Coordinates of C-alpha atoms and ligand atoms in Angstrom, one line a residue:
M1 CA -5.6 162.1 283.1
F2 CA -8.5 161.5 284.9
K3 CA -10.2 159.6 282.7
K4 CA -7.5 157.1 282.4
W5 CA -7.7 156.6 286.3
R6 CA -11.5 156.2 286.3
L7 CA -11.0 153.4 284.0
T8 CA -8.3 151.9 285.5
E9 CA -10.4 151.8 288.9
R10 CA -13.6 150.6 286.9
T11 CA -11.5 147.5 285.4
K12 CA -9.9 146.7 288.8
T13 CA -13.5 146.8 290.5
L14 CA -14.6 144.4 287.6
L15 CA -11.7 142.0 288.1
T16 CA -12.0 141.8 291.9
L17 CA -15.8 140.9 291.0
E18 CA -15.3 138.2 288.5
L19 CA -12.4 136.7 290.9
A20 CA -14.7 136.9 293.8
I21 CA -17.9 135.9 292.7
V22 CA -17.5 134.9 288.9
L23 CA -14.7 132.3 289.3
P24 CA -15.7 130.4 292.7
A25 CA -19.3 129.9 290.9
V26 CA -17.6 128.6 287.7
A27 CA -15.5 126.8 289.7
L28 CA -18.4 125.2 291.6
M29 CA -20.7 124.5 288.7
G30 CA -17.8 123.1 286.7
F31 CA -16.8 121.0 289.8
S32 CA -20.8 119.8 290.1
I33 CA -20.7 118.8 285.8
W34 CA -17.5 116.9 286.5
N35 CA -19.2 115.2 289.5
L36 CA -21.8 114.2 287.8
K37 CA -20.2 113.0 284.7
H38 CA -18.1 110.8 287.2
I39 CA -21.1 109.3 288.8
Q40 CA -22.6 108.8 285.7
R41 CA -19.5 106.9 284.4
N42 CA -18.9 105.0 287.1
K43 CA -22.9 104.1 287.3
A44 CA -22.4 104.8 290.8
V45 CA -26.0 105.2 291.7
E46 CA -26.8 101.9 289.9
A47 CA -24.3 100.5 292.2
A48 CA -25.6 101.6 295.5
I49 CA -29.0 100.2 294.8
Q50 CA -27.5 97.0 294.1
L51 CA -25.6 96.7 296.9
D52 CA -29.0 97.7 298.7
F53 CA -30.7 95.0 297.1
Q54 CA -27.6 92.4 298.2
H55 CA -28.1 93.7 301.5
V56 CA -31.9 92.8 301.4
L57 CA -31.6 89.5 299.9
K58 CA -29.0 88.1 302.8
I59 CA -31.6 89.0 305.4
A60 CA -34.2 87.0 303.4
E61 CA -31.6 84.3 303.4
K62 CA -31.0 84.7 306.9
K63 CA -34.7 84.8 308.0
T64 CA -35.8 81.7 305.9
W65 CA -33.0 79.6 307.7
H66 CA -34.2 81.3 311.0
Q67 CA -38.2 80.4 310.5
A68 CA -36.9 76.6 308.8
N69 CA -35.3 76.4 312.1
D70 CA -38.2 77.1 314.5
L71 CA -39.9 74.6 312.5
V72 CA -37.8 71.6 312.8
T73 CA -36.1 72.4 316.5
P74 CA -39.6 70.6 318.0
I75 CA -39.5 67.8 315.6
R76 CA -36.1 66.8 316.3
K77 CA -37.5 66.2 320.3
E78 CA -40.5 64.6 319.7
F79 CA -39.0 62.0 316.9
P80 CA -38.8 58.2 317.9
N81 CA -35.9 55.9 317.7
P82 CA -35.1 52.7 316.1
D83 CA -35.4 51.0 319.7
D84 CA -38.9 52.5 320.1
G85 CA -39.7 49.2 317.5
S86 CA -43.4 48.9 316.4
Q87 CA -44.3 52.3 318.2
I88 CA -42.1 54.5 315.4
K89 CA -44.8 54.4 312.9
S90 CA -47.1 55.9 315.1
R91 CA -45.3 58.0 316.7
L92 CA -44.2 59.6 313.0
E93 CA -48.1 59.4 312.1
H94 CA -48.8 61.5 315.7
I95 CA -45.9 64.3 314.6
L96 CA -47.4 64.5 311.1
L97 CA -50.7 65.0 312.5
A98 CA -49.6 67.9 314.9
H99 CA -47.4 69.5 312.0
P100 CA -49.4 69.7 308.8
E101 CA -46.2 71.4 306.9
Y102 CA -44.6 68.3 306.5
A103 CA -45.4 65.8 303.6
Y104 CA -43.9 63.0 305.3
A105 CA -41.6 61.8 308.2
A106 CA -39.2 58.6 308.3
L107 CA -36.9 56.9 310.0
Y108 CA -33.9 55.5 308.9
D109 CA -31.8 53.0 310.5
K110 CA -28.3 51.7 309.1
K111 CA -27.7 48.9 311.5
S112 CA -31.1 46.7 310.3
N113 CA -31.1 49.2 307.1
Q114 CA -34.6 50.0 307.7
L115 CA -36.7 53.2 306.8
V116 CA -39.8 53.6 308.6
S117 CA -41.9 56.3 306.9
R118 CA -45.6 57.7 307.3
V119 CA -47.4 60.4 304.4
Q120 CA -48.7 63.2 306.3
P121 CA -52.1 61.3 307.4
R122 CA -54.3 64.5 306.7
R123 CA -53.9 63.6 303.1
D124 CA -54.6 60.3 303.3
R125 CA -57.3 61.0 300.7
D126 CA -55.7 62.8 298.4
Q127 CA -54.3 60.1 296.0
A128 CA -52.2 62.3 293.7
F129 CA -49.9 63.9 296.8
C130 CA -49.7 59.9 298.4
G131 CA -48.4 58.9 295.1
F132 CA -45.9 61.8 294.7
T133 CA -44.7 61.3 298.0
Q134 CA -44.3 57.9 298.0
E135 CA -42.2 58.1 294.9
D136 CA -40.0 60.6 296.9
I137 CA -39.8 58.0 299.8
T138 CA -38.6 55.4 297.4
M139 CA -35.9 57.5 296.3
L140 CA -35.0 58.5 299.3
A141 CA -34.6 54.5 300.4
T142 CA -32.3 54.1 297.1
W143 CA -29.9 56.7 298.5
L144 CA -29.6 56.5 302.2
P145 CA -27.8 53.4 302.4
T146 CA -25.0 55.0 300.5
E147 CA -25.1 58.5 302.1
A148 CA -26.5 58.4 305.6
S149 CA -23.1 57.5 307.1
S150 CA -21.7 60.4 305.8
F151 CA -24.9 62.7 306.8
V152 CA -24.3 61.4 310.1
K153 CA -20.6 62.1 310.3
H154 CA -21.3 65.6 308.8
L155 CA -24.2 66.3 312.0
R156 CA -21.9 65.0 314.4
M157 CA -19.4 67.4 313.5
M158 CA -21.7 70.3 313.4
K159 CA -23.0 69.3 316.9
E160 CA -19.4 69.6 317.9
K161 CA -18.7 72.8 316.7
E162 CA -21.9 73.8 318.7
E163 CA -23.8 74.3 315.2
E164 CA -27.6 73.4 314.4
P165 CA -27.2 69.7 314.4
W166 CA -29.3 69.5 311.1
G167 CA -28.9 69.3 307.4
F168 CA -31.1 70.1 304.4
E169 CA -31.3 69.2 301.1
G170 CA -33.6 69.8 298.3
G171 CA -33.8 69.9 294.3
W172 CA -36.2 70.4 291.5
T173 CA -38.1 67.2 289.8
V174 CA -41.3 66.9 288.0
R175 CA -44.6 65.9 288.9
A176 CA -47.5 65.6 286.4
N177 CA -45.2 68.0 283.9
Q178 CA -44.7 70.6 286.2
R179 CA -41.7 71.2 288.1
A180 CA -41.9 70.9 291.7
Y181 CA -39.7 71.9 294.6
W182 CA -38.5 68.7 297.3
N183 CA -37.0 69.7 300.2
I184 CA -36.0 67.5 303.5
A185 CA -34.5 68.0 306.5
Y186 CA -32.5 65.3 308.4
F187 CA -31.1 64.8 311.9
I188 CA -30.1 62.6 314.2
P189 CA -33.2 62.0 316.7
E190 CA -32.4 62.5 320.7
G191 CA -31.0 59.7 322.5
V192 CA -29.3 57.6 319.7
P193 CA -26.0 56.2 320.9
A194 CA -22.7 58.1 319.3
D195 CA -22.1 54.6 317.3
R196 CA -25.3 54.0 315.7
V197 CA -26.2 55.5 311.9
V198 CA -29.3 56.6 312.5
L199 CA -31.2 59.6 310.7
G200 CA -34.6 61.4 311.2
I201 CA -36.3 62.6 308.0
V202 CA -39.1 65.1 307.5
A203 CA -39.9 66.5 304.0
F204 CA -41.7 69.5 303.7
D205 CA -45.0 70.0 301.7
E206 CA -44.5 71.7 298.7
D207 CA -47.8 73.2 298.8
Y208 CA -46.8 74.5 302.2
L209 CA -43.4 76.2 301.2
R210 CA -45.0 77.9 298.0
K211 CA -48.5 79.0 299.3
T212 CA -47.5 79.8 303.1
F213 CA -44.4 80.0 304.0
F214 CA -42.4 81.7 301.3
P215 CA -44.9 84.5 300.6
A216 CA -45.0 84.9 304.4
V217 CA -41.1 85.4 304.6
V218 CA -40.8 87.8 301.4
K219 CA -43.8 90.0 303.0
D220 CA -41.7 89.9 306.3
V221 CA -38.6 90.8 304.3
L222 CA -40.1 93.5 302.2
S223 CA -41.9 95.2 304.9
S224 CA -39.0 95.2 307.5
K225 CA -37.7 98.4 308.5
N226 CA -33.9 97.6 308.6
T227 CA -34.5 97.0 304.8
V228 CA -32.1 99.3 303.6
L229 CA -33.7 100.8 300.1
R230 CA -32.4 103.8 299.3
A231 CA -34.8 105.0 296.2
D232 CA -37.8 104.4 298.9
A233 CA -40.2 106.2 296.3
N234 CA -39.5 102.9 294.1
L235 CA -41.6 99.8 295.5
P236 CA -38.9 96.6 295.7
V237 CA -40.7 93.3 294.6
M238 CA -39.5 89.9 294.9
M239 CA -39.5 86.4 293.3
I240 CA -38.0 82.8 293.8
H241 CA -37.6 80.8 291.2
A242 CA -35.7 77.7 290.1
P243 CA -32.2 77.8 288.8
K244 CA -31.8 78.3 284.8
D245 CA -35.6 78.9 284.8
S246 CA -37.0 82.2 285.7
T247 CA -40.3 81.7 285.7
P248 CA -41.5 82.9 289.2
W249 CA -41.9 79.8 291.8
V250 CA -43.3 82.1 294.6
A251 CA -43.8 85.5 293.9
S252 CA -44.4 88.7 295.9
A253 CA -47.8 90.3 295.8
D254 CA -46.8 93.1 293.2
W255 CA -44.3 91.3 291.2
D256 CA -45.0 92.4 287.8
G257 CA -42.9 90.6 285.7
G258 CA -39.6 91.6 284.2
E259 CA -35.5 90.7 284.7
P260 CA -34.6 90.8 288.4
E261 CA -31.9 93.0 289.0
E262 CA -30.2 91.1 291.9
E263 CA -30.1 87.1 292.7
R264 CA -29.2 85.3 295.7
R265 CA -28.6 81.4 295.6
F266 CA -29.4 80.2 299.2
A267 CA -27.1 77.6 299.9
D268 CA -27.7 76.1 303.6
V269 CA -31.8 75.6 304.3
F270 CA -33.3 75.5 300.6
P271 CA -30.7 74.5 298.3
N272 CA -31.1 75.2 294.5
L273 CA -33.6 77.8 295.3
I274 CA -33.2 81.6 294.0
F275 CA -34.2 84.6 295.2
A276 CA -34.4 87.7 292.9
M277 CA -35.3 91.1 293.3
K278 CA -35.7 94.3 291.4
Y279 CA -38.2 97.7 291.8
Q280 CA -41.7 97.3 290.3
G281 CA -42.1 99.5 287.4
T282 CA -38.7 100.7 286.9
T283 CA -35.1 99.6 286.3
I284 CA -32.0 100.3 288.1
A285 CA -30.6 102.1 285.0
D286 CA -33.9 104.0 284.8
I287 CA -33.2 105.0 288.4
G288 CA -30.0 106.1 287.7
N289 CA -30.8 107.9 284.8
R290 CA -33.5 109.7 286.5
F291 CA -31.1 110.8 289.2
L292 CA -28.8 112.4 286.8
R293 CA -31.5 114.3 284.9
Y294 CA -32.6 115.5 288.1
N295 CA -29.3 116.7 289.4
Y296 CA -28.6 118.3 286.0
I297 CA -31.9 120.2 286.0
V298 CA -31.0 121.4 289.5
L299 CA -27.7 122.6 288.5
G300 CA -29.0 124.2 285.3
A301 CA -31.6 126.0 287.5
L302 CA -28.9 126.9 290.1
S303 CA -26.7 128.3 287.4
V304 CA -29.1 130.3 286.0
L305 CA -30.0 131.7 289.4
M306 CA -26.3 132.3 289.9
V307 CA -25.9 133.9 286.3
G308 CA -29.1 136.1 287.5
G309 CA -27.1 137.2 290.9
I310 CA -23.6 137.9 289.5
W311 CA -25.6 140.1 286.9
L312 CA -27.5 141.9 289.3
T313 CA -24.4 142.5 291.3
Y314 CA -22.4 143.8 288.4
R315 CA -25.1 146.1 287.8
N316 CA -25.5 147.3 291.2
V317 CA -21.6 147.7 291.4
S318 CA -21.7 149.5 288.2
R319 CA -24.9 151.9 289.4
E320 CA -22.7 152.7 292.5
M321 CA -19.8 153.7 290.3
N322 CA -21.5 155.8 288.4
L323 CA -22.8 157.4 291.2
A324 CA -19.6 157.9 292.8
R325 CA -18.5 159.2 289.2
L326 CA -21.6 161.6 289.1
K327 CA -20.6 162.9 292.7
S328 CA -17.2 163.9 292.1
D329 CA -18.5 165.5 289.0
F330 CA -20.9 167.0 291.1
V331 CA -18.3 168.6 293.5
A332 CA -16.4 170.0 290.4
N333 CA -19.3 171.2 289.5
V334 CA -20.4 172.7 292.2
S335 CA -17.2 174.4 292.9
H336 CA -16.9 175.8 289.7
E337 CA -20.4 177.3 290.0
L338 CA -20.0 178.8 293.4
R339 CA -16.4 180.6 292.0
T340 CA -17.9 182.2 288.8
P341 CA -20.5 184.2 290.6
L342 CA -18.2 185.0 293.4
A343 CA -15.3 186.2 290.8
L344 CA -18.4 188.2 289.0
I345 CA -19.5 189.7 292.8
R346 CA -15.9 190.2 293.8
L347 CA -15.0 192.0 290.2
Y348 CA -18.1 194.4 289.7
A349 CA -18.0 195.6 293.4
E350 CA -14.1 196.6 293.2
T351 CA -15.1 198.5 289.5
L352 CA -17.9 200.1 292.3
E353 CA -15.4 201.0 295.0
L354 CA -12.9 202.2 292.5
G355 CA -15.5 205.0 291.8
R356 CA -14.5 205.4 288.2
L357 CA -17.8 205.1 286.4
T358 CA -19.3 208.0 285.1
A359 CA -22.9 206.4 283.0
K360 CA -25.7 206.0 286.1
E361 CA -26.5 203.3 283.8
K362 CA -23.5 201.4 284.2
Y363 CA -24.2 201.8 288.4
Q364 CA -27.1 200.1 288.2
E365 CA -26.0 197.1 285.4
Y366 CA -23.4 196.2 287.9
F367 CA -25.6 196.6 291.0
R368 CA -28.0 194.3 289.0
I369 CA -25.0 191.8 287.8
I370 CA -24.2 191.9 291.8
R371 CA -27.7 191.1 293.0
E372 CA -28.7 188.5 290.3
E373 CA -25.0 186.7 290.9
S374 CA -25.6 186.6 294.7
E375 CA -29.4 185.0 293.9
R376 CA -27.8 182.3 292.1
L377 CA -25.2 181.6 294.8
T378 CA -28.7 181.6 297.2
A379 CA -30.3 179.1 295.1
L380 CA -27.3 177.0 294.3
I381 CA -26.7 177.1 298.3
N382 CA -30.1 176.3 299.1
N383 CA -30.2 173.3 296.4
I384 CA -27.0 171.8 298.3
L385 CA -28.9 172.5 302.0
D386 CA -32.0 170.9 301.0
F387 CA -30.2 167.9 299.5
S388 CA -28.1 167.3 302.6
R389 CA -31.0 167.6 304.7
I390 CA -32.9 165.5 302.7
E391 CA -30.4 162.8 302.0
A392 CA -30.2 162.7 306.2
G393 CA -33.8 162.6 306.4
R394 CA -33.9 165.8 308.1
K395 CA -35.7 167.4 305.5
E396 CA -39.2 169.7 307.4
Y397 CA -41.7 171.2 305.5
E398 CA -43.9 174.0 307.0
F399 CA -47.0 173.7 305.3
K400 CA -49.3 176.6 305.3
E401 CA -52.8 177.6 303.6
T402 CA -51.5 179.6 300.7
N403 CA -52.9 181.3 297.7
L404 CA -50.8 179.6 295.3
A405 CA -51.5 182.3 292.3
D406 CA -50.0 184.8 294.5
L407 CA -47.0 183.0 295.7
V408 CA -46.2 181.6 291.8
R409 CA -46.6 185.2 290.5
S410 CA -44.3 187.3 293.2
T411 CA -41.7 184.2 292.9
L412 CA -42.0 184.7 289.0
D413 CA -41.9 189.0 289.5
S414 CA -38.3 188.7 290.8
Y415 CA -37.0 186.8 288.1
R416 CA -39.3 188.4 285.1
F417 CA -36.7 190.9 284.4
Q418 CA -33.9 188.2 284.6
I419 CA -35.6 186.8 281.8
E420 CA -36.3 189.2 279.9
Q421 CA -33.2 190.4 279.9
N422 CA -31.6 187.0 278.4
G423 CA -34.4 188.0 275.4
F424 CA -36.8 185.2 276.2
A425 CA -40.5 185.8 275.4
F426 CA -42.7 185.2 278.9
E427 CA -45.9 184.2 278.9
E428 CA -47.7 183.7 282.0
N429 CA -51.0 182.1 282.6
I430 CA -52.2 182.3 285.9
C431 CA -55.8 181.2 287.4
S432 CA -56.7 183.4 290.1
D433 CA -59.9 181.4 291.0
I434 CA -57.9 178.8 292.7
P435 CA -58.7 177.2 295.9
P436 CA -56.1 177.8 299.1
V437 CA -53.7 175.0 298.8
T438 CA -51.5 173.8 302.1
V439 CA -48.1 173.9 301.2
D440 CA -44.7 175.0 302.1
R441 CA -44.2 178.3 300.4
E442 CA -40.5 178.5 299.9
A443 CA -40.3 174.7 298.8
I444 CA -42.6 175.3 296.0
A445 CA -40.9 179.0 295.1
R446 CA -37.7 176.7 294.9
S447 CA -39.0 173.9 292.5
L448 CA -40.8 176.6 290.3
L449 CA -37.2 178.5 290.2
N450 CA -35.4 175.2 289.5
L451 CA -37.9 174.7 286.6
V452 CA -37.7 178.4 285.0
N453 CA -33.9 178.0 285.8
N454 CA -33.4 175.1 283.7
A455 CA -35.8 176.1 281.0
L456 CA -33.4 179.2 280.7
K457 CA -30.1 177.1 280.9
Y458 CA -31.5 174.9 278.5
S459 CA -32.5 176.8 275.4
K460 CA -30.7 178.0 272.5
D461 CA -32.3 180.0 269.9
Q462 CA -35.9 179.4 270.5
K463 CA -36.3 181.5 273.5
Y464 CA -39.4 181.2 275.3
I465 CA -40.5 180.2 278.6
G466 CA -44.2 179.8 279.5
V467 CA -45.7 179.3 283.1
S468 CA -49.4 178.1 283.6
L469 CA -51.1 177.7 287.0
Y470 CA -54.5 175.8 286.6
Q471 CA -57.0 173.4 288.5
A472 CA -57.4 170.1 286.5
N473 CA -59.7 167.9 288.8
S474 CA -58.6 167.7 292.1
R475 CA -55.3 168.9 291.4
V476 CA -53.4 172.2 290.7
N477 CA -50.7 172.0 287.8
L478 CA -47.9 174.3 288.0
E479 CA -46.6 173.9 284.3
V480 CA -43.3 175.3 283.0
R481 CA -42.8 175.1 279.0
D482 CA -39.8 175.9 276.9
R483 CA -38.8 175.7 273.4
G484 CA -35.0 174.0 274.3
I485 CA -32.8 171.5 273.5
G486 CA -35.5 168.9 274.9
I487 CA -34.6 165.5 276.9
P488 CA -34.4 162.1 274.7
P489 CA -37.0 159.6 275.9
N490 CA -34.8 157.2 277.5
E491 CA -33.5 160.1 279.8
Q492 CA -36.4 161.5 280.9
E493 CA -37.2 159.5 284.1
K494 CA -33.2 159.6 284.9
I495 CA -33.0 163.1 285.1
F496 CA -34.8 162.9 288.5
E497 CA -32.3 160.9 289.9
K498 CA -29.9 162.9 292.2
F499 CA -26.7 164.1 290.3
Y500 CA -27.8 163.0 286.8
R501 CA -27.3 165.2 283.9
C502 CA -28.0 164.4 280.3
G503 CA -25.4 163.0 278.2
D504 CA -25.4 165.8 275.4
P505 CA -22.4 167.4 275.2
L506 CA -24.2 170.5 275.1
V507 CA -25.6 170.1 278.5
H508 CA -22.0 169.8 279.7
N509 CA -21.2 173.0 278.8
I510 CA -23.6 174.4 280.8
K511 CA -23.1 174.6 284.6
G512 CA -25.6 172.2 286.8
S513 CA -25.2 170.5 289.7
G514 CA -28.1 168.0 288.6
L515 CA -29.5 168.2 291.7
G516 CA -32.7 170.5 291.0
L517 CA -35.0 168.2 289.6
S518 CA -34.1 165.6 292.2
L519 CA -35.1 168.2 294.8
V520 CA -38.4 169.6 292.8
R521 CA -39.4 165.5 292.8
H522 CA -38.7 165.2 296.4
I523 CA -41.2 168.5 297.4
A524 CA -44.0 167.5 294.6
R525 CA -44.1 164.1 296.6
A526 CA -43.7 165.4 300.5
H527 CA -47.1 167.6 299.3
G528 CA -48.4 164.2 297.8
G529 CA -48.3 165.3 294.4
E530 CA -45.7 164.3 291.2
V531 CA -43.5 166.2 288.8
L532 CA -43.9 165.0 285.0
V533 CA -42.3 165.8 282.0
E534 CA -43.2 165.8 278.5
S535 CA -40.1 166.9 276.2
S536 CA -39.1 166.1 272.7
P537 CA -35.3 166.8 271.6
E538 CA -34.5 169.8 269.8
K539 CA -38.3 170.9 270.2
G540 CA -38.8 171.4 274.1
S541 CA -40.0 170.8 277.4
K542 CA -42.9 170.7 279.5
F543 CA -42.6 170.4 283.2
T544 CA -45.8 169.9 285.5
I545 CA -45.7 170.0 289.2
A546 CA -49.2 168.1 289.8
L547 CA -50.2 169.3 293.8
P548 CA -53.4 167.8 295.3
L549 CA -55.8 170.1 296.5
D550 CA -57.0 167.6 299.3
P551 CA -54.3 167.9 302.5
G552 CA -55.2 164.5 303.2
L553 CA -53.1 163.0 300.3
R554 CA -50.3 165.7 301.3
T555 CA -50.3 164.5 305.2
A556 CA -50.2 160.7 304.0
A557 CA -47.2 161.1 301.7
A558 CA -45.7 163.5 304.0
Ligands
ADP601 P1 -28.7 170.7 286.5 O1 -29.7 171.2 285.7 O2 -28.3 171.3 287.7 O3 -28.1 169.9 286.0 P2 -31.4 169.2 287.1 O4 -31.9 168.1 288.2 O5 -32.1 170.8 287.4 O6 -29.8 169.5 286.8 O7 -31.4 168.6 285.8 C1 -30.8 167.6 285.4 C2 -30.9 167.5 284.0 O8 -32.4 167.4 283.1 C3 -30.2 168.7 283.2 O9 -28.9 168.0 283.8 C4 -30.5 168.5 282.0 O10 -29.7 167.2 281.2 C5 -31.9 168.0 282.1 N1 -32.8 169.0 281.9 C6 -33.8 169.5 283.1 N2 -34.5 170.4 282.7 C7 -34.2 170.5 281.1 C8 -35.3 171.2 280.2 N3 -35.5 172.3 280.4 N4 -34.6 171.2 278.8 C9 -33.8 170.4 278.7 N5 -32.8 169.4 279.5 C10 -33.1 169.6 281.0

């Protein structure tokens, strides 16, 4: 009945543990795994980085627009008018000298169908340059008559909408067997009457765009603080290329080749240019995989910690439950141990009181039994009191310089009779030349009695008790040997724990509280010493209380 209740109580505690810790832990781990799988399936990390790239490319386009704007704005104000007649050319030349970023400047008037142009005077001696530029101007002259009106209409509309009144055209061509980018900005010069179709035109020098303008834009965008690139451990790199040709036309200094991850085709200012981005030395897919791997590792490590924590909790709960069981056993044992000597004392005292005994030896025997039982009672009560004092942290020792040989002898003397009465062979080896040791006499005597008592209790056929006291180096050893049932190796450390009694069924038939050895150990340690056991089952045990001769050690430990 008792056992059944204990089992259900234990199961209940374990169930609570599982519900309270294991279930949430498993749920958390399960959720994390599901979450990571979800992220993996949706390619969420990759999508987030792509979004960042798109954002950066948008910034790049905006920056390009602003900078091109800044370049064209002053030109428009300085630009000549068709009415300037012979001054047009020299004014164009003047503008180009002040702005080396342009390859040529031109003024088109539909009324006279005239295109007045000037190639960058700073490069007048560069024949190749002049050749290409002249070709561009000729091309311009062929399509302006048909396109100019619609350009002007468009620009006037923009002005009405209060947008910047200029337009850009650009594209790819081949010069000296090489791809080259051309780009022009067109606008209506200031002071042109509303009914006239007049266009001012400047063309950016390709060298300037390729070597100065775009490298500066790229550098600016990549180093800009508002570039929200999440995987900041990786270095974003950028390049610009033509449509259908992924060879970089302009690239950031650390561009390392490979496929771009995200692209944006510029619409307004530099048509037909494509800005492309990626991470240096890695791909977004790799970053996504790395992120997942890292998270799985962290999750794995956390799971191991969690399992470890659960195991520790389980162990502690088990230990507490065991202790609770030991305590209830202890109460049962102690009540039993108190009741038996009391019953005996009462029985023999009543018999004596009746005065019916005739033989004198009987009187003696009854008196002896009463004395022995009351001694046993005192020893037990002393143990319990000592134990409760130790548990409450109130145990105090009275250290006095003591002749240990005398103390051991006198303690054994009161026991010798009982030992021999029980049929034990008793051997005593007490060295008399041991120097005086500072000890608590009562505590040492009690420890010795506990050990001798155990030797008496836990012996079967081989009834032998040996007690030795001798000096070993800086220590005094008090040894109690028996040839009793012995202690299995795995229990030799546990027997010093409070309430612990060996699992052997034999032990459970012998009365005991499981307190004796824990007290002996406490006492030995309070003296700066230790209690040691050597034992083998069926062969016997040897308990040694080793006390230091040097009182300094004892004070430190106490
Ligand atoms: P108690 O003897 O009251 O049970 P102790 O603390 O004195 O408590 O001893 C703890 C346990 O150690 C005992 O229950 C017993 O199993 C074992 N033990 C102690 N001394 C001996 C011994 N001399 N021989 C065999 N087992 C022993």
